[in-house]
Tab-separated table of C-alpha atoms in Angstrom:
chain	number	residue	atom	x	y	z
A	24	MET	CA	-11.574	-7.169	-21.264
A	25	ARG	CA	-10.084	-7.961	-17.874
A	26	GLU	CA	-8.231	-5.387	-15.844
A	27	LYS	CA	-4.531	-5.922	-15.409
A	28	LEU	CA	-3.605	-6.734	-11.810
A	29	ASN	CA	-0.530	-5.199	-10.255
A	30	HIS	CA	1.225	-6.659	-7.242
A	31	LEU	CA	3.187	-4.532	-4.820
A	32	TYR	CA	5.601	-6.134	-2.376
A	33	VAL	CA	6.593	-3.989	0.609
A	34	ASP	CA	8.209	-4.651	3.961
A	35	SER	CA	6.704	-3.662	7.304
A	36	LYS	CA	8.347	-0.224	7.384
A	37	GLU	CA	7.129	0.631	3.892
A	38	LYS	CA	3.642	-0.610	4.768
A	39	THR	CA	3.588	1.678	7.804
A	40	ILE	CA	4.693	4.652	5.697
A	41	LEU	CA	2.018	3.865	3.100
A	42	LEU	CA	-0.728	3.688	5.726
A	43	LEU	CA	0.366	6.897	7.458
A	44	SER	CA	0.477	8.729	4.115
A	45	LEU	CA	-2.988	7.516	3.169
A	46	VAL	CA	-4.421	8.548	6.543
A	47	GLU	CA	-2.860	12.000	6.101
A	48	LEU	CA	-4.360	12.240	2.598
A	49	LYS	CA	-7.749	11.204	3.980
A	50	ASN	CA	-7.560	13.919	6.650
A	51	GLN	CA	-6.753	16.523	3.984
A	52	LEU	CA	-9.706	15.395	1.868
A	53	ILE	CA	-12.025	15.589	4.877
A	54	GLN	CA	-10.855	19.159	5.593
A	55	GLN	CA	-11.578	20.067	1.959
A	56	GLY	CA	-15.027	18.498	2.163
A	57	ARG	CA	-14.260	15.917	-0.546
A	58	TYR	CA	-15.096	12.214	-0.730
A	59	THR	CA	-12.669	9.768	0.874
A	60	ASP	CA	-14.086	6.482	-0.451
A	61	PRO	CA	-11.152	5.553	-2.749
A	62	VAL	CA	-8.631	6.296	0.000
A	63	ASP	CA	-10.690	4.264	2.482
A	64	GLU	CA	-10.624	1.304	0.084
A	65	LEU	CA	-6.844	1.524	-0.281
A	66	ILE	CA	-6.335	1.718	3.483
A	67	PHE	CA	-8.536	-1.356	3.906
A	68	LYS	CA	-6.734	-3.307	1.174
A	69	ILE	CA	-3.258	-2.484	2.482
A	70	SER	CA	-4.080	-3.189	6.118
A	71	ASN	CA	-5.708	-6.559	5.270
A	72	ALA	CA	-3.197	-7.677	2.643
A	73	PRO	CA	-1.748	-11.142	3.202
A	74	ILE	CA	1.898	-11.486	4.146
A	75	LYS	CA	3.996	-13.275	1.574
A	76	LYS	CA	7.530	-14.314	2.400
A	77	LEU	CA	9.989	-13.888	-0.443
A	78	LYS	CA	13.451	-15.293	-0.755
A	79	VAL	CA	15.981	-12.718	-1.933
A	80	VAL	CA	19.133	-14.001	-3.582
A	81	ILE	CA	22.059	-11.660	-4.206
A	82	SER	CA	24.178	-12.833	-7.127
A	83	CYS	CA	27.424	-11.069	-6.248
A	84	GLY	CA	27.769	-12.934	-2.950
A	85	GLU	CA	27.605	-9.856	-0.714
A	86	VAL	CA	24.932	-9.631	1.930
A	87	ILE	CA	23.429	-6.200	2.403
């Protein structure tokens, strides 16, 4: 059975927050003497993720 893929769309600010949080988690794991391989993989995937431009349409006519 195939694994279900999940897609996460974030803007540049959210991507920065994600990366900083993962680096902080990695530092905590290193201090505890635990493995950081899964966190390293996530940092690599997020930093090398392709940029996809999305068109956002607001139905009520107001621009936020």
